[in-house]
PDB file of C-alpha atoms in Angstrom:
ATOM      1  CA  MET J1174     -62.982 100.718  22.090  1.00  0.00           C
ATOM      2  CA  PHE J1175     -60.594  97.681  22.701  1.00  0.00           C
ATOM      3  CA  ALA J1176     -59.441  98.569  18.920  1.00  0.00           C
ATOM      4  CA  GLU J1177     -59.180 102.122  19.533  1.00  0.00           C
ATOM      5  CA  GLN J1178     -56.687 101.450  22.830  1.00  0.00           C
ATOM      6  CA  ILE J1179     -54.687  99.106  20.728  1.00  0.00           C
ATOM      7  CA  ASP J1180     -54.295 101.614  17.739  1.00  0.00           C
ATOM      8  CA  HIS J1181     -53.401 104.419  20.657  1.00  0.00           C
ATOM      9  CA  THR J1182     -50.973 102.058  22.331  1.00  0.00           C
ATOM     10  CA  ILE J1183     -49.159 101.033  18.821  1.00  0.00           C
ATOM     11  CA  ASN J1184     -49.001 104.443  17.866  1.00  0.00           C
ATOM     12  CA  ALA J1185     -47.316 105.775  21.313  1.00  0.00           C
ATOM     13  CA  ILE J1186     -44.734 102.653  20.842  1.00  0.00           C
ATOM     14  CA  LEU J1187     -43.975 103.963  17.333  1.00  0.00           C
ATOM     15  CA  MET J1188     -43.272 107.560  18.351  1.00  0.00           C
ATOM     16  CA  ARG J1189     -41.635 106.696  21.107  1.00  0.00           C
ATOM     17  CA  ALA J1190     -39.573 104.254  18.662  1.00  0.00           C
ATOM     18  CA  GLU J1191     -39.182 106.304  15.643  1.00  0.00           C
ATOM     19  CA  ASN J1192     -35.932 106.565  13.794  1.00  0.00           C
ATOM     20  CA  GLN J1193     -34.255 103.927  16.457  1.00  0.00           C
ATOM     21  CA  HIS J1194     -33.534 100.214  15.398  1.00  0.00           C
ATOM     22  CA  GLU J1195     -34.733  98.905  18.811  1.00  0.00           C
ATOM     23  CA  LEU J1196     -36.690 100.321  21.831  1.00  0.00           C
ATOM     24  CA  LEU J1197     -34.993 100.575  24.941  1.00  0.00           C
ATOM     25  CA  LEU J1198     -36.397 102.016  27.920  1.00  0.00           C
ATOM     26  CA  GLY J1199     -34.465 104.620  29.945  1.00  0.00           C
ATOM     27  CA  GLU J1200     -31.319 106.812  28.685  1.00  0.00           C
ATOM     28  CA  CYS J1201     -28.380 105.681  27.428  1.00  0.00           C
ATOM     29  CA  GLN J1202     -25.363 106.074  29.626  1.00  0.00           C
ATOM     30  CA  SER J1203     -22.383 106.819  26.749  1.00  0.00           C
ATOM     31  CA  GLU J1204     -21.332 110.524  26.884  1.00  0.00           C
ATOM     32  CA  LEU J1205     -20.755 110.076  23.007  1.00  0.00           C
ATOM     33  CA  ALA J1206     -23.934 110.785  20.677  1.00  0.00           C
ATOM     34  CA  LEU J1207     -24.314 107.793  19.378  1.00  0.00           C
ATOM     35  CA  ASN J1208     -27.377 106.278  17.546  1.00  0.00           C
ATOM     36  CA  ASN J1209     -29.292 102.936  18.653  1.00  0.00           C
ATOM     37  CA  THR J1210     -27.941 101.296  15.799  1.00  0.00           C
ATOM     38  CA  GLN J1211     -24.389 102.278  16.357  1.00  0.00           C
ATOM     39  CA  GLU J1212     -24.420 100.981  19.671  1.00  0.00           C
ATOM     40  CA  HIS J1213     -26.208  98.137  18.769  1.00  0.00           C
ATOM     41  CA  ILE J1214     -23.333  97.414  16.338  1.00  0.00           C
ATOM     42  CA  LEU J1215     -21.098  97.816  18.746  1.00  0.00           C
ATOM     43  CA  MET J1216     -22.787  95.394  21.193  1.00  0.00           C
ATOM     44  CA  LEU J1217     -23.021  92.881  18.189  1.00  0.00           C
ATOM     45  CA  LEU J1218     -19.031  93.048  17.831  1.00  0.00           C
ATOM     46  CA  GLN J1219     -18.733  92.124  21.506  1.00  0.00           C
ATOM     47  CA  GLU J1220     -19.450  88.720  20.129  1.00  0.00           C
ATOM     48  CA  LYS J1221     -17.015  88.492  17.104  1.00  0.00           C
ATOM     49  CA  PRO J1222     -15.606  90.515  13.800  1.00  0.00           C
ATOM     50  CA  GLN J1223     -18.016  90.889  11.503  1.00  0.00           C
ATOM     51  CA  THR J1224     -18.437  92.038   7.869  1.00  0.00           C
ATOM     52  CA  ASN J1225     -20.871  94.557   7.084  1.00  0.00           C
ATOM     53  CA  SER J1226     -23.115  92.361   5.340  1.00  0.00           C
ATOM     54  CA  ASP J1227     -23.211  90.658   8.490  1.00  0.00           C
ATOM     55  CA  LEU J1228     -24.208  93.682  10.370  1.00  0.00           C
ATOM     56  CA  ALA J1229     -26.810  94.488   7.933  1.00  0.00           C
ATOM     57  CA  ARG J1230     -28.310  91.245   8.001  1.00  0.00           C
ATOM     58  CA  GLU J1231     -28.542  91.039  12.177  1.00  0.00           C
ATOM     59  CA  LEU J1232     -29.800  94.553  12.330  1.00  0.00           C
ATOM     60  CA  ALA J1233     -32.289  94.325   9.420  1.00  0.00           C
ATOM     61  CA  VAL J1234     -31.128  97.133   8.280  1.00  0.00           C
ATOM     62  CA  SER J1235     -29.140  98.557   4.447  1.00  0.00           C
ATOM     63  CA  GLN J1236     -25.588  97.583   4.054  1.00  0.00           C
ATOM     64  CA  ALA J1237     -25.489 101.419   3.427  1.00  0.00           C
ATOM     65  CA  ALA J1238     -27.103 102.418   6.628  1.00  0.00           C
ATOM     66  CA  VAL J1239     -24.528 100.098   8.295  1.00  0.00           C
ATOM     67  CA  THR J1240     -21.921 101.507   6.277  1.00  0.00           C
ATOM     68  CA  LYS J1241     -23.169 104.901   7.226  1.00  0.00           C
ATOM     69  CA  SER J1242     -22.840 104.039  10.940  1.00  0.00           C
ATOM     70  CA  CYS J1243     -19.537 102.226  10.807  1.00  0.00           C
ATOM     71  CA  LYS J1244     -17.393 105.167   9.217  1.00  0.00           C
ATOM     72  CA  GLN J1245     -18.661 106.943  12.142  1.00  0.00           C
ATOM     73  CA  LEU J1246     -17.478 104.249  14.596  1.00  0.00           C
ATOM     74  CA  LEU J1247     -14.618 104.218  12.615  1.00  0.00           C
ATOM     75  CA  LYS J1248     -13.603 107.771  13.025  1.00  0.00           C
ATOM     76  CA  LEU J1249     -14.601 107.903  16.913  1.00  0.00           C
ATOM     77  CA  GLU J1250     -12.037 104.963  16.958  1.00  0.00           C
ATOM     78  CA  LEU J1251     -14.547 102.548  18.614  1.00  0.00           C
ATOM     79  CA  ILE J1252     -14.113 100.098  16.077  1.00  0.00           C
ATOM     80  CA  GLU J1253     -11.408  98.970  13.699  1.00  0.00           C
ATOM     81  CA  THR J1254     -10.974  96.664   9.869  1.00  0.00           C
ATOM     82  CA  ILE J1255      -9.476  93.653  10.057  1.00  0.00           C
ATOM     83  CA  ARG J1256      -8.825  91.294   6.753  1.00  0.00           C
ATOM     84  CA  ASP J1257      -9.820  87.926   6.176  1.00  0.00           C
ATOM     85  CA  LYS J1258      -6.610  85.910   6.441  1.00  0.00           C
ATOM     86  CA  LYS J1259      -7.688  83.601   3.367  1.00  0.00           C
ATOM     87  CA  ASP J1260      -9.396  85.999   1.150  1.00  0.00           C
ATOM     88  CA  ALA J1261      -7.930  89.828   1.372  1.00  0.00           C
ATOM     89  CA  ARG J1262     -10.903  91.512  -0.453  1.00  0.00           C
ATOM     90  CA  VAL J1263     -13.194  90.535   3.011  1.00  0.00           C
ATOM     91  CA  THR J1264     -13.112  93.339   5.729  1.00  0.00           C
ATOM     92  CA  TYR J1265     -14.142  92.610   9.253  1.00  0.00           C
ATOM     93  CA  PHE J1266     -15.222  95.232  11.496  1.00  0.00           C
ATOM     94  CA  GLN J1267     -14.157  94.535  15.053  1.00  0.00           C
ATOM     95  CA  LEU J1268     -14.393  96.525  18.792  1.00  0.00           C
ATOM     96  CA  SER J1269     -11.640  98.174  19.542  1.00  0.00           C
ATOM     97  CA  GLN J1270     -10.971  98.671  23.249  1.00  0.00           C
ATOM     98  CA  ALA J1271     -12.425 102.459  23.670  1.00  0.00           C
ATOM     99  CA  GLY J1272     -15.841 100.765  22.004  1.00  0.00           C
ATOM    100  CA  LYS J1273     -15.933  97.980  24.659  1.00  0.00           C
ATOM    101  CA  PRO J1274     -17.460  99.732  27.510  1.00  0.00           C
ATOM    102  CA  ILE J1275     -19.799 101.665  24.948  1.00  0.00           C
ATOM    103  CA  ALA J1276     -20.839  97.929  23.898  1.00  0.00           C
ATOM    104  CA  GLN J1277     -21.382  96.599  27.675  1.00  0.00           C
ATOM    105  CA  GLU J1278     -23.127  99.557  28.536  1.00  0.00           C
ATOM    106  CA  HIS J1279     -25.352  98.905  25.825  1.00  0.00           C
ATOM    107  CA  ALA J1280     -25.996  95.382  26.475  1.00  0.00           C
ATOM    108  CA  ASP J1281     -26.840  96.337  30.174  1.00  0.00           C
ATOM    109  CA  HIS J1282     -29.183  98.637  28.576  1.00  0.00           C
ATOM    110  CA  HIS J1283     -31.009  95.349  27.115  1.00  0.00           C
ATOM    111  CA  SER J1284     -31.245  94.270  30.569  1.00  0.00           C
ATOM    112  CA  MET J1285     -32.286  96.766  31.880  1.00  0.00           C
ATOM    113  CA  THR J1286     -35.260  96.825  29.640  1.00  0.00           C
ATOM    114  CA  GLN J1287     -36.230  93.163  29.642  1.00  0.00           C
ATOM    115  CA  SER J1288     -36.093  93.522  33.614  1.00  0.00           C
ATOM    116  CA  ARG J1289     -38.630  96.424  33.683  1.00  0.00           C
ATOM    117  CA  TYR J1290     -40.787  94.269  31.128  1.00  0.00           C
ATOM    118  CA  GLN J1291     -40.307  91.437  33.399  1.00  0.00           C
ATOM    119  CA  ALA J1292     -41.430  93.797  36.044  1.00  0.00           C
ATOM    120  CA  LEU J1293     -44.579  94.705  34.421  1.00  0.00           C
ATOM    121  CA  ALA J1294     -45.351  91.199  33.835  1.00  0.00           C
ATOM    122  CA  GLU J1295     -45.404  90.292  37.462  1.00  0.00           C
ATOM    123  CA  ALA J1296     -48.609  92.097  37.996  1.00  0.00           C
ATOM    124  CA  PHE J1297     -50.597  89.503  35.709  1.00  0.00           C
ATOM    125  CA  ASP J1298     -50.764  85.722  36.478  1.00  0.00           C
ATOM    126  CA  SER J1299     -49.534  82.934  34.355  1.00  0.00           C
ATOM    127  CA  ASP J1300     -53.005  82.800  32.440  1.00  0.00           C
ATOM    128  CA  GLN J1301     -53.006  86.244  31.748  1.00  0.00           C
ATOM    129  CA  GLN J1302     -49.447  86.381  30.820  1.00  0.00           C
ATOM    130  CA  ALA J1303     -50.024  83.508  28.525  1.00  0.00           C
ATOM    131  CA  VAL J1304     -52.955  85.798  26.560  1.00  0.00           C
ATOM    132  CA  ILE J1305     -50.733  88.636  26.434  1.00  0.00           C
ATOM    133  CA  VAL J1306     -48.036  86.847  24.493  1.00  0.00           C
ATOM    134  CA  ALA J1307     -50.440  85.188  22.250  1.00  0.00           C
ATOM    135  CA  PHE J1308     -52.262  88.361  21.091  1.00  0.00           C
ATOM    136  CA  LEU J1309     -48.391  90.026  21.011  1.00  0.00           C
ATOM    137  CA  LYS J1310     -47.138  86.868  18.667  1.00  0.00           C
ATOM    138  CA  ASP J1311     -50.488  87.442  16.545  1.00  0.00           C
ATOM    139  CA  LEU J1312     -50.136  91.197  16.453  1.00  0.00           C
ATOM    140  CA  GLU J1313     -46.424  90.542  15.160  1.00  0.00           C
ATOM    141  CA  ARG J1314     -47.726  88.011  12.617  1.00  0.00           C
ATOM    142  CA  THR J1315     -50.220  90.334  11.307  1.00  0.00           C
ATOM    143  CA  LEU J1316     -48.207  93.073  10.880  1.00  0.00           C
ATOM    144  CA  LYS J1317     -45.589  91.373   9.140  1.00  0.00           C
ATOM    145  CA  ASP J1318     -48.363  90.069   6.781  1.00  0.00           C
ATOM    146  CA  ALA J1319     -49.908  93.611   6.248  1.00  0.00           C
TER     147      ALA J1319
END
C-alpha cells in the first residue's frame, strides 16, 4: 500500500511538471507566453551574462533547447547578445531592461514555491522532517541510478 501511494504521488508530480524544466507552485504573473525554461534563463541572466553552453549546463538541457529558447527571448527583446572582448567568436546572452521584471518575477515565483514547501514542512516536527528529507534524498539517488 505504501509503495502504491509513493507511485501515485510521484506520477501526480510528474503530470504537474510535464514538459517543464522545474516545478513551481502557482501561476506565472508575466503576461507574456513564456515557458519555464525561458523564464529560468532570464532569471539566470540576472546574475551575469552567460553563453549558450553555460545556460545548457546550468539547466541540464541540450544546447539546441537553449538556442530555441534564446531565439524567442531575443525576438521579444528580453535578452541581447554581446561578444567576448578577448574572443569575438564567443557570444554571451545578457538580460535586457525589458527582461528584468520578468526575471525578477520568476525569482519571486521560486521564493513563493519554497515558502509553500516550508509551510508544509512546519506541520511536522524536526524528527519527522529529517525522515522526509532522508527519504527524498534516497529517492533522488534511486532515480539517478535507475
